CSV table of C-alpha atoms and ligand atoms in Angstrom, one decimal:
chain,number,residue,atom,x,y,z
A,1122,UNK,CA,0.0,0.0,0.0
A,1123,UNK,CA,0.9,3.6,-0.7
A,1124,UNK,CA,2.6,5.6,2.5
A,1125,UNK,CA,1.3,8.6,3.7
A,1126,UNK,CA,2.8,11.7,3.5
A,1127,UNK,CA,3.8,11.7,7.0
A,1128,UNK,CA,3.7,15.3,7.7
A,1129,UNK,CA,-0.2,15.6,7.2
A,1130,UNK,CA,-0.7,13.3,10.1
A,1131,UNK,CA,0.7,16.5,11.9
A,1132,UNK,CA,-2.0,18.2,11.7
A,1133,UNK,CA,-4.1,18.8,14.7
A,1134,UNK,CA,-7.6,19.0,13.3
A,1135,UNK,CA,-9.4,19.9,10.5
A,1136,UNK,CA,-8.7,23.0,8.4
A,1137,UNK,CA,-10.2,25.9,10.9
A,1138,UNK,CA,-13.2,26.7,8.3
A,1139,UNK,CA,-14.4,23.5,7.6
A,1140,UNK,CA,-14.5,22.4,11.1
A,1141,UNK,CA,-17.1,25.7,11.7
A,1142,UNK,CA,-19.3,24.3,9.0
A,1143,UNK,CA,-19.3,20.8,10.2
A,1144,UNK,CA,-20.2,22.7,13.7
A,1145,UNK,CA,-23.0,24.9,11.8
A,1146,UNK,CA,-24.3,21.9,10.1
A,1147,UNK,CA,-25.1,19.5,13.5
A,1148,UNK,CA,-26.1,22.9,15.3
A,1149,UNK,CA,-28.8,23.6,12.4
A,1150,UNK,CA,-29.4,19.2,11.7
A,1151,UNK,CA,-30.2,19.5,15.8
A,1152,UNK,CA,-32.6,22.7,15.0
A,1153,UNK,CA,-33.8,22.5,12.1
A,1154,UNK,CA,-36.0,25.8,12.4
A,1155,UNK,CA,-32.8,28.1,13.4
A,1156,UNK,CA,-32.6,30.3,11.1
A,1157,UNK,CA,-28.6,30.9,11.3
A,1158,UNK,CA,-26.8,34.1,10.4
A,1159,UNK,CA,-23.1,33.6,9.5
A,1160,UNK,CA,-20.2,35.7,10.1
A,1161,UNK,CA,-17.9,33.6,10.4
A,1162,UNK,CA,-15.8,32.8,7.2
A,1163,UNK,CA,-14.6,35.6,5.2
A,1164,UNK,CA,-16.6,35.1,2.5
A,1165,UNK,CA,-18.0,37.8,0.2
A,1166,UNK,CA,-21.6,38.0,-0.3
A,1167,UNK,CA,-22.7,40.8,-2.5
A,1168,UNK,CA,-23.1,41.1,-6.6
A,1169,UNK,CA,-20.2,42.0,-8.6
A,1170,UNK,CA,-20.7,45.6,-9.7
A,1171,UNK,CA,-21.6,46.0,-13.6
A,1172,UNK,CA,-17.8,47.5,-14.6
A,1173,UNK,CA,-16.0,44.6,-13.4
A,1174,UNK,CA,-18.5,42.4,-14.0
A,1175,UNK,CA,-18.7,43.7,-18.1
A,1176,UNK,CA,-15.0,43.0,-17.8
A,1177,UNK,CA,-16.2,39.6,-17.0
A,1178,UNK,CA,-18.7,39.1,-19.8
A,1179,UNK,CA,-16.3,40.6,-22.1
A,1180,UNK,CA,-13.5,37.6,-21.2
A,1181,UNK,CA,-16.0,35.0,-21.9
A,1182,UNK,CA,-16.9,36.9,-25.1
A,1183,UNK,CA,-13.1,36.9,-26.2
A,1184,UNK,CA,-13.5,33.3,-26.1
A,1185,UNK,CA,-16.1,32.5,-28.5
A,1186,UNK,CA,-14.4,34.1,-31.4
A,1187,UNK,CA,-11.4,32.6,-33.0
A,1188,UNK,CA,-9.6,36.4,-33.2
A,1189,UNK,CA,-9.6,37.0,-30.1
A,1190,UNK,CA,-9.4,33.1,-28.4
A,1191,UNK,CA,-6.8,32.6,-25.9
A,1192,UNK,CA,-5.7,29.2,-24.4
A,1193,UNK,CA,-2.7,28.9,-21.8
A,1194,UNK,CA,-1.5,32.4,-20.4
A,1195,UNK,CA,1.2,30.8,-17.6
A,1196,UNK,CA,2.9,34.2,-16.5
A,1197,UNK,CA,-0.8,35.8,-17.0
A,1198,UNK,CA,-1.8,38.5,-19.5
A,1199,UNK,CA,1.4,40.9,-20.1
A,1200,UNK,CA,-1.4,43.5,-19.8
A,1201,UNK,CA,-3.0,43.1,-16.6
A,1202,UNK,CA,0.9,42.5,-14.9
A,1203,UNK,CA,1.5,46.1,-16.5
A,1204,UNK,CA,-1.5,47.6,-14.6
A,1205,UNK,CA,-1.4,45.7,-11.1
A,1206,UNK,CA,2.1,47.2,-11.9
A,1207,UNK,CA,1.3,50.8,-12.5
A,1208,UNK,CA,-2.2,51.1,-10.3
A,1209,UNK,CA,-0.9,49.2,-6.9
A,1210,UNK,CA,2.8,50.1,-7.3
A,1211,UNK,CA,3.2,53.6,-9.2
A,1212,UNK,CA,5.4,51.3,-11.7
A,1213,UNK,CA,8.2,50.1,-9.2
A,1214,UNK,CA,7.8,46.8,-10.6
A,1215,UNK,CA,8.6,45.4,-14.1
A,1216,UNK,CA,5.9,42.8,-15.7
A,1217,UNK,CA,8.4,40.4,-14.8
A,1218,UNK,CA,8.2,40.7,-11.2
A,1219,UNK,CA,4.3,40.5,-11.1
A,1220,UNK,CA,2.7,36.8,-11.2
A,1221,UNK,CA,-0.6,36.3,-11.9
A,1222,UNK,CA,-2.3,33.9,-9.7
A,1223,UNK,CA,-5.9,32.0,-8.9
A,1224,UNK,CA,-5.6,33.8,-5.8
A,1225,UNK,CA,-3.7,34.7,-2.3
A,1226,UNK,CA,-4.1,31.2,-0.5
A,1227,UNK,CA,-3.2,29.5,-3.6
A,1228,UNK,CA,0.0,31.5,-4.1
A,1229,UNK,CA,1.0,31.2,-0.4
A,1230,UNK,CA,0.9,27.0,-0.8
A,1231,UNK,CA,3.0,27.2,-4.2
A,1232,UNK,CA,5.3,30.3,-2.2
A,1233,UNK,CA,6.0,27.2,0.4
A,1234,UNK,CA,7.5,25.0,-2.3
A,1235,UNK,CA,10.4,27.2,-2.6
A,1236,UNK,CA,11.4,27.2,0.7
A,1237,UNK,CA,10.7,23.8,1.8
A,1238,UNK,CA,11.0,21.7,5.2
A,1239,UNK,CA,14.8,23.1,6.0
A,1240,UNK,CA,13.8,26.8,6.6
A,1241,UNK,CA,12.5,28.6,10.2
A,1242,UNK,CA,9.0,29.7,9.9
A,1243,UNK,CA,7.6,32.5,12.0
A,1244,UNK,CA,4.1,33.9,12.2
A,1245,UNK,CA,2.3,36.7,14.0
A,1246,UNK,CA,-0.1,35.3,16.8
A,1247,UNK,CA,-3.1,34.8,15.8
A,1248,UNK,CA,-2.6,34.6,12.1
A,1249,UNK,CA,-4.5,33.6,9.3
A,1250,UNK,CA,-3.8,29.6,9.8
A,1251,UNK,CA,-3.0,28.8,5.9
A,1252,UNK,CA,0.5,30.2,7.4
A,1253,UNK,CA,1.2,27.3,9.9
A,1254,UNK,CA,-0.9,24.5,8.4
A,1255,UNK,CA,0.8,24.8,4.8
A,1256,UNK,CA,4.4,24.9,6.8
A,1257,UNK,CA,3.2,21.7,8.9
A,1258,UNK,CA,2.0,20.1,5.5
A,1259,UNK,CA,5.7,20.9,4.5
A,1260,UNK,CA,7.6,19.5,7.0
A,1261,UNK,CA,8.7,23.2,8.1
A,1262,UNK,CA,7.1,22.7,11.5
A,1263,UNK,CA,6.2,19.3,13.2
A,1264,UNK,CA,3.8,18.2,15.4
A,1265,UNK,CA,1.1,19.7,17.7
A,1266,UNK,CA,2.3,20.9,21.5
A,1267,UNK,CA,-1.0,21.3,22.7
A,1268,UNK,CA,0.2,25.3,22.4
A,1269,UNK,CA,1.2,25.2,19.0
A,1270,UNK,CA,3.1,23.7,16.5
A,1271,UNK,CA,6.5,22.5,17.4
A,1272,UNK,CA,9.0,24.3,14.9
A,1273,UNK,CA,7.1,27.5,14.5
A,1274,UNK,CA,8.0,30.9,16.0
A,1275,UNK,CA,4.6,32.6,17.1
A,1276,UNK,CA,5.4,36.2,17.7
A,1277,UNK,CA,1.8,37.3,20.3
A,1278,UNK,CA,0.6,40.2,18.6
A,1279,UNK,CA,-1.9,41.1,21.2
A,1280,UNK,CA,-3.4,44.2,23.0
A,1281,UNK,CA,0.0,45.1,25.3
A,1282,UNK,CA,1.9,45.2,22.6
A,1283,UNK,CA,-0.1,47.3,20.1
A,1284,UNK,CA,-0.7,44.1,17.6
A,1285,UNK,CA,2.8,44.1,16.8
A,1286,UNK,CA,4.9,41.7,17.2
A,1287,UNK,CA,8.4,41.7,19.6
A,1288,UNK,CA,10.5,41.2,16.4
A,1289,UNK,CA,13.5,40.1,18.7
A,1290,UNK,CA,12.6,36.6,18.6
A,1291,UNK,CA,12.2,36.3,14.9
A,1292,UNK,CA,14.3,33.1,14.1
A,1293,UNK,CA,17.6,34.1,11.5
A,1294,UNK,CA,17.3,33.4,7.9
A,1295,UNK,CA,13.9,32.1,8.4
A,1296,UNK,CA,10.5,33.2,7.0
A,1297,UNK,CA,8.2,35.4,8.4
A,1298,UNK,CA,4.3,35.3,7.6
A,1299,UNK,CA,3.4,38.8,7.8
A,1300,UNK,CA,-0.5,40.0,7.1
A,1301,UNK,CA,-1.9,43.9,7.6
A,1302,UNK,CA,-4.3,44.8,7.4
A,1303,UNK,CA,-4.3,41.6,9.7
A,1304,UNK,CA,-6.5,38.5,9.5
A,1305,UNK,CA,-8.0,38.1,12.4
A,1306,UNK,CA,-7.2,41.4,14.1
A,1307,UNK,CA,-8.2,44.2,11.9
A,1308,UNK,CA,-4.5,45.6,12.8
A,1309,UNK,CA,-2.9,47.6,10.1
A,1310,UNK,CA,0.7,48.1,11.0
A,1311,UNK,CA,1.5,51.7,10.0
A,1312,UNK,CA,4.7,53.0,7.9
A,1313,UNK,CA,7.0,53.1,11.2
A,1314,UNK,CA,6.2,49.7,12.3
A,1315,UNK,CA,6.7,48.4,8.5
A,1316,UNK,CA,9.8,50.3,8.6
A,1317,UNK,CA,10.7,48.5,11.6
A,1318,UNK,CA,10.2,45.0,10.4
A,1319,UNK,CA,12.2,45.5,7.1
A,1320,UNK,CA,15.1,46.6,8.7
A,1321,UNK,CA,15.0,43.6,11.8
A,1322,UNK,CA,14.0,41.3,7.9
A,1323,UNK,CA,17.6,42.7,6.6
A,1324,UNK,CA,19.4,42.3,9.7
A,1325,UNK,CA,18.2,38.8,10.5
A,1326,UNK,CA,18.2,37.0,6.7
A,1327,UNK,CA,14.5,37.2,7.2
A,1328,UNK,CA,12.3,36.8,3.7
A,1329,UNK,CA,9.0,38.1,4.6
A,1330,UNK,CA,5.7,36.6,3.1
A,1331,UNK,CA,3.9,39.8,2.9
A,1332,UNK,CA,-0.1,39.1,2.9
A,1333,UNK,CA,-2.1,42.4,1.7
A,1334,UNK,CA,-5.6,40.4,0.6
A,1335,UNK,CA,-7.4,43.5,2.8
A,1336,UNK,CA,-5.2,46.3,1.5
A,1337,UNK,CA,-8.1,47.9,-0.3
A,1338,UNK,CA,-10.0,48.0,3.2
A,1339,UNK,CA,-7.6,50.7,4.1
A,1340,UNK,CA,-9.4,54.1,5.4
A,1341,UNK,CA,-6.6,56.0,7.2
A,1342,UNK,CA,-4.9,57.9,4.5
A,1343,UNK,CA,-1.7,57.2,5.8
A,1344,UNK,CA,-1.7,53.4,6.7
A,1345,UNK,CA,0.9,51.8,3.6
A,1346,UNK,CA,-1.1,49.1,0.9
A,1347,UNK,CA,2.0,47.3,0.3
A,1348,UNK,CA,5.4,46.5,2.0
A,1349,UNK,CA,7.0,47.8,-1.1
A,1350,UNK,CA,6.3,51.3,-0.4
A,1351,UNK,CA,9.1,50.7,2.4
A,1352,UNK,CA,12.9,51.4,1.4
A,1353,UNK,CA,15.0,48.2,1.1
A,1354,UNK,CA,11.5,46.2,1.4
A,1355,UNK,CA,12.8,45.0,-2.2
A,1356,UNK,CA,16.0,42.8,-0.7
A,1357,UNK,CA,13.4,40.8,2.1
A,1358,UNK,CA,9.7,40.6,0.7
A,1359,UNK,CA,7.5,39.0,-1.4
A,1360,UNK,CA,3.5,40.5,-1.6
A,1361,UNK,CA,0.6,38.5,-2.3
A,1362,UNK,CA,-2.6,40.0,-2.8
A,1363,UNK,CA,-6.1,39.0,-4.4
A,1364,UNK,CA,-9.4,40.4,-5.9
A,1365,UNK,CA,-11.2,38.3,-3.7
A,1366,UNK,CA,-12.0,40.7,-1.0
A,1367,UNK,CA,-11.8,44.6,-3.1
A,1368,UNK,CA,-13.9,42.8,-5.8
A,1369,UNK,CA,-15.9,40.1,-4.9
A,1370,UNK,CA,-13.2,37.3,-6.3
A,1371,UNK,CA,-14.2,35.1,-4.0
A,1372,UNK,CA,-15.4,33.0,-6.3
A,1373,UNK,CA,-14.0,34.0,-9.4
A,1374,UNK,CA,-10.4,33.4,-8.3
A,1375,UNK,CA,-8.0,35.9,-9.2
A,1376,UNK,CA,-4.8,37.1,-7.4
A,1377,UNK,CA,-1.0,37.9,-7.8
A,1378,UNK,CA,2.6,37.9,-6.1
A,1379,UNK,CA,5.1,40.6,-6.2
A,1380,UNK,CA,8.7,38.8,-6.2
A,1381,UNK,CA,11.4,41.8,-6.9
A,1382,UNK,CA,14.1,40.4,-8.8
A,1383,UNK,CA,16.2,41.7,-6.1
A,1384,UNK,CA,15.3,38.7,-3.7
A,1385,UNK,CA,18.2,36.5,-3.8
A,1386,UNK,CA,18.7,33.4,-1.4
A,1387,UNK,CA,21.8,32.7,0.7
A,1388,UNK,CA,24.1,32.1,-1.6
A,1389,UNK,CA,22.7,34.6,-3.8
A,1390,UNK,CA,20.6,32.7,-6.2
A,1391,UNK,CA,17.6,34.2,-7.6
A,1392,UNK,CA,13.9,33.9,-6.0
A,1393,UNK,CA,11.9,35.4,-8.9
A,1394,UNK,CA,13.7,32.8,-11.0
A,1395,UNK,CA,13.0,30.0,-8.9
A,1396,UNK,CA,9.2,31.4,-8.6
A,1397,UNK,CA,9.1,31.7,-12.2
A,1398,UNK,CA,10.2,28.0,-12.6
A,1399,UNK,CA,7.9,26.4,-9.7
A,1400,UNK,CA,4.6,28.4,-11.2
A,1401,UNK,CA,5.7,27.7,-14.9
A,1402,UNK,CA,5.8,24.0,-13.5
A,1403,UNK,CA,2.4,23.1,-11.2
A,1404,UNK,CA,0.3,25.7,-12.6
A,1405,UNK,CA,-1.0,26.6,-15.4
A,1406,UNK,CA,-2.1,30.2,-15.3
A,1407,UNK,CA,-5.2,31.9,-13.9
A,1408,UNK,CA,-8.5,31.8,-15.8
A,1409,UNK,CA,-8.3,34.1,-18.8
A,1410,UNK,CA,-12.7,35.4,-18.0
A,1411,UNK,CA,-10.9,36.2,-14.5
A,1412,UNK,CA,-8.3,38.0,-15.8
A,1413,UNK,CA,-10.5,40.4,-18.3
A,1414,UNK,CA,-12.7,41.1,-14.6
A,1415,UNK,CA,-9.2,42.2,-12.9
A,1416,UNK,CA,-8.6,44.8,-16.3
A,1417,UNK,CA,-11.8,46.5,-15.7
A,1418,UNK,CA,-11.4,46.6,-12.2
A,1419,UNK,CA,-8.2,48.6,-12.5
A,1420,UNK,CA,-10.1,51.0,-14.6
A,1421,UNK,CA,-10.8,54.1,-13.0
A,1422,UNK,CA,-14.8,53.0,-12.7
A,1423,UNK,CA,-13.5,49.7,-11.4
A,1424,UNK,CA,-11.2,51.0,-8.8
A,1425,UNK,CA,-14.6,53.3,-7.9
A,1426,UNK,CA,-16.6,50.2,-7.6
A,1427,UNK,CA,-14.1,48.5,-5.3
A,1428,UNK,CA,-13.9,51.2,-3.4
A,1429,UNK,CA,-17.6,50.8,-3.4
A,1430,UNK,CA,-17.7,47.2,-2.4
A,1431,UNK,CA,-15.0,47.9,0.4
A,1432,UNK,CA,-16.8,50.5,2.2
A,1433,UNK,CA,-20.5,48.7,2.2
A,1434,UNK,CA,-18.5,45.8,4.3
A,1435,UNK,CA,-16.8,48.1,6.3
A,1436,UNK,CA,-20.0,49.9,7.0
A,1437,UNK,CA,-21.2,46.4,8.5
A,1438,UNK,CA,-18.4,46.4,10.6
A,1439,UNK,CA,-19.1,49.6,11.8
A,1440,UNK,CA,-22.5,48.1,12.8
A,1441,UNK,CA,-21.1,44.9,14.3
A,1442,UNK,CA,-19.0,46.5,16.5
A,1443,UNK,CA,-21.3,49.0,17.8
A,1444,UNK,CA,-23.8,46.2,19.3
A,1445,UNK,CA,-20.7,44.3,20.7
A,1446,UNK,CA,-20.2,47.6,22.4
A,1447,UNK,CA,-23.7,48.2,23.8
A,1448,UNK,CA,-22.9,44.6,25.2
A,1449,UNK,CA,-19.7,45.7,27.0
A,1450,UNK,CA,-18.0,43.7,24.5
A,1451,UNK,CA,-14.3,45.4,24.3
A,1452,UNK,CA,-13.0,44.7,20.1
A,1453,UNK,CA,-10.4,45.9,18.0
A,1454,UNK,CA,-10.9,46.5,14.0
A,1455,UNK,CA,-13.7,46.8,11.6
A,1456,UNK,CA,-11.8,50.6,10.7
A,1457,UNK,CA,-9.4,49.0,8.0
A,1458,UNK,CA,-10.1,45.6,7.7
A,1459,UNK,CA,-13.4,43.7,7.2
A,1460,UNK,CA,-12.7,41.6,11.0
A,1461,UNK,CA,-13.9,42.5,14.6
A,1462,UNK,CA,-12.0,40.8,17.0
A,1463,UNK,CA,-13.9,40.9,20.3
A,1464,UNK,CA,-12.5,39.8,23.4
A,1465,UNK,CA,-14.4,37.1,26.4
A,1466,UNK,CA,-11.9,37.6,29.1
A,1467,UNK,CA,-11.1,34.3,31.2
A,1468,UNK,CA,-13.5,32.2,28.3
A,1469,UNK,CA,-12.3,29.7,25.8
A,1470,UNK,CA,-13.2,30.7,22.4
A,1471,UNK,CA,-14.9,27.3,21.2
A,1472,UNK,CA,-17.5,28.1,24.4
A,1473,UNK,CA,-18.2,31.4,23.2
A,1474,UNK,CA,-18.7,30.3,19.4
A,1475,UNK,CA,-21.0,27.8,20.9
A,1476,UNK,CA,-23.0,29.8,23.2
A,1477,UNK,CA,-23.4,32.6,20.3
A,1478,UNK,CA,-24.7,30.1,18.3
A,1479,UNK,CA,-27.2,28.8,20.4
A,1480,UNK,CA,-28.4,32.2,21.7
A,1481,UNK,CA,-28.0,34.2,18.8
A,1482,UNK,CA,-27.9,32.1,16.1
A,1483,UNK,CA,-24.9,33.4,14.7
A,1484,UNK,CA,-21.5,31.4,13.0
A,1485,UNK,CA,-18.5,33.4,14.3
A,1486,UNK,CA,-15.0,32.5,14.0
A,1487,UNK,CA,-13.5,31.2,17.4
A,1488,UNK,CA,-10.3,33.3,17.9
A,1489,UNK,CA,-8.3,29.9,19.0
A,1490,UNK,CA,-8.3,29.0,15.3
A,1491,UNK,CA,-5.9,31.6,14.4
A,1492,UNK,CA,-3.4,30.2,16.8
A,1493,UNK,CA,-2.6,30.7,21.1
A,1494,UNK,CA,-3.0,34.4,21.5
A,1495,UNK,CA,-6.1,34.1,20.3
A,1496,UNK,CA,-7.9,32.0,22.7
A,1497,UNK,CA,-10.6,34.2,24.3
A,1498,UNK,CA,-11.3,35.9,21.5
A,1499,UNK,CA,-14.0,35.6,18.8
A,1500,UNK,CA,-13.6,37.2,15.1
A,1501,UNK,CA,-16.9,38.6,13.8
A,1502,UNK,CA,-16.7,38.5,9.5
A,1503,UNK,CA,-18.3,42.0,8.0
A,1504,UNK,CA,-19.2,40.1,4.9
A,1505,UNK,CA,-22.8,39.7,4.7
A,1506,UNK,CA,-25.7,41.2,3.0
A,1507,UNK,CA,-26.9,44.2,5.0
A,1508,UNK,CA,-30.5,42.8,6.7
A,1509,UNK,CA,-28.6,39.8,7.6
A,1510,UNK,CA,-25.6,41.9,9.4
A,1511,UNK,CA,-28.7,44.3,10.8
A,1512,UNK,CA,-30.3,41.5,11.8
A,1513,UNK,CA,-27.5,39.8,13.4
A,1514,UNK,CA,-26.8,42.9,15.3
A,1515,UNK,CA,-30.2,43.0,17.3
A,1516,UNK,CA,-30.0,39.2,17.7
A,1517,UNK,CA,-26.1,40.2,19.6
A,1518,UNK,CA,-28.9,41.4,22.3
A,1519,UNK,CA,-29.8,38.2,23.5
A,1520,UNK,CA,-25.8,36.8,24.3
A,1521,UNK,CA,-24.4,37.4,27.7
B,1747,PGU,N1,-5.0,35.9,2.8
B,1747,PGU,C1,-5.8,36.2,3.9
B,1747,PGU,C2,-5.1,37.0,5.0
B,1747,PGU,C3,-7.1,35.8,4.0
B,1747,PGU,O1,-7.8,36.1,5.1
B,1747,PGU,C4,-7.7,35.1,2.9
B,1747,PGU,C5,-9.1,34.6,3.0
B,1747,PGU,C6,-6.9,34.8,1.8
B,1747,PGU,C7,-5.6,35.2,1.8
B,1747,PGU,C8,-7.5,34.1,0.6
B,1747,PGU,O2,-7.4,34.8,-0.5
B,1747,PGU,P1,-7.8,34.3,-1.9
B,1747,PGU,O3,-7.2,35.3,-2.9
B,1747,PGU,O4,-9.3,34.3,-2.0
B,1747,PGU,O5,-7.2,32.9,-2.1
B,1747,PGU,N2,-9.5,34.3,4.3
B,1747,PGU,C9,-10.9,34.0,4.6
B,1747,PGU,C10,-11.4,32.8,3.9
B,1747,PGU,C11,-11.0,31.5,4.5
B,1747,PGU,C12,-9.9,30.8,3.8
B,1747,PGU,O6,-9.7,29.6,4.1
B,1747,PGU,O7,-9.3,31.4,2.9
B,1747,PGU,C13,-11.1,34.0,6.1
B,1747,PGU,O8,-12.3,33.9,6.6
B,1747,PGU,O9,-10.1,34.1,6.9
């Protein structure tokens, strides 16, 4: 018989989101009349608005007429690289440096195959788990502590320290998962703190994984999009990013990764060489439709519409944390990012998703998921239509 891979049986549990379904699923099989509100994965829930989504139409169209048929695109379309290029990064970045991708999660399991099992991982705490479960299905990390994973460098990003990690303990020549605005917290390190981590990245051999999915969720005027927008960030990062969240992607599938051809290895070897041969190898480009969607998106009614999109979801937040805090509920936030993270001081976070279920009826996102710091906390998703969120809101009444 065929041997397992022997690093999956390292994993704990199921993958975090999952396991809330399977929970949602015997809550509602035990109740069959609940009518259940979820806020819990990150999912996006309203239409695609018509620019993007003529973009869209407009791919499929291509398709049908043998002058304007595509097949294979690997690298993605030359076009689209060029405007990711000039509208996220005031043209720092060649086409060549800008991959095309079938999203942000996708990208950050390929991103892993370039590293592999020899190199220290390090993650803020609590982080989105794709970080530490893709190292553990690696072999970068081993098996479960009952506080972690053994191998992997959680750096607490928590209320005493301002959600920013004590960058002292970052492991040398290792990798560092770093997301703002943050999955679960809403914590969007500003230019300072980004300055900070580039220069402890240079002084420790540290390659930073750079996660900007929410970057478009970004209010404050002076809160940086993109670790590139940091001096020397070019020698120590890679940035992936996605459509998924600014555009209602979700579903579509459409992302990319910034890898500066300055990124070399110890040793000195290229990184955007090697990325170019590992996605050239086990993938095969992103859908073309997808690809004409992201086009019109960067047009300037497209980046209107995300902005659109963006602030509808943050205006949920807005409403989710306001009931937490006419329950006395202290959260973080909702102001940048699409994410409440509400704290239940001395509770476990499993009880909590449990007893907001019952009462309120609500799927939440127990904060314990997103790794030990986050035990006692619950993450509320913004993503929902409007009467749902409203409705969740009044239904907040009934916990505690
Ligand atoms: N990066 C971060 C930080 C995310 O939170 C998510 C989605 C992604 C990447 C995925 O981006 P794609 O471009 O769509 O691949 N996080 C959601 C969904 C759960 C999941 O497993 O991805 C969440 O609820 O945290």
């Amino acid at each position: 018989m065929i041997k397992r891979n022997p690093y999956i049986a390292n994993i704990k549990a199921g993958y975090l989101f999952p396991e809330i379904a399977k929970r949602r699923r015997e809550y509602q099989a035990a109740h069959p009349d609940a009518k259940i509100i979820s806020l819990g994965v990150g999912n996006t829930t309203e239409p695609i608005l018509p620019h993007i989504n003529a973009g869209l139409v407009e791919g499929a169209r291509r398709l049908s007429a043998a002058a304007t048929y595509s097949g294979y695109q690997d690298e993605g379309l030359l076009e689209l690289r060029e405007k990711i290029a000039a509208v996220f990064y005031r043209g720092a970045f060649g086409a060549d440096e800008i991959f095309i991708s079938d999203g942000a999660k996708c990208d950050i399991g390929r991103l892993q195959l370039l590293f592999g099992a020899g190199s220290p991982v390090a993650v803020q705490d609590p982080s989105y788990p794709v970080y530490v479960d893709g190292s553990v299905l690696i072999g970068a990390a081993g098996g479960w502590t009952g506080a972690g994973y053994a191998g992997i460098t959680y750096l607490p990003c928590t209320a005493e320290n301002n959600y920013f990690p004590d960058l002292e303990k970052l492991p040398e020549n290792g990798l560092l998962y770093f997301c703002s605005p943050n999955n679960p917290t809403g914590a969007t390190a500003d230019r300072e703190q980004l300055a900070v981590l580039v220069r402890a990245a240079r002084r420790t051999g540290t390659l930073i994984i750079f996660d900007a999915a929410y970057a478009e969720y970004i209010r404050a005027g002076a809160l940086p999009k993109s670790i590139f927008e940091i001096d020397g960030a070019r020698e120590c990062a890679i940035e992936v990013n996605s459509f998924s969240k600014p555009a209602g992607f979700t579903g579509v599938r459409l992302g990319w990764t910034v890898v500066p051809r300055e990124l070399a290895y110890a040793g000195g070897g290229s990184v955007n060489a090697d990325w170019a041969r590992v996605t050239g190898t086990i993938f095969n480009g992103a859908s073309n439709i997808a690809q004409y969607g992201a086009l019109a998106a960067l047009e300037s009614e497209g980046i209107l519409e995300m902005r659109k999109l963006c602030d509808f979801y943050l205006e949920n937040a807005r409403l989710i944390r306001e009931a937490l805090s006419r329950l006395g509920v202290a959260s973080v936030g909702g102001d940048n990012s699409p994410y409440i993270w509400a704290r239940f001081p001395g509770r476990k976070s499993w009880d909590v998703f449990a007893e907001i279920l019952d009462k309120c009826r609500i799927v939440t996102t127990p904060g314990s998921g997103f790794g030990p710091s986050g035990e006692g906390f619950i993450r509320f998703s913004a993503f929902g239509h409007r009467a749902d969120v409203e409705e969740a809101c009044r239904r907040l009444a009934q916990f505690g």
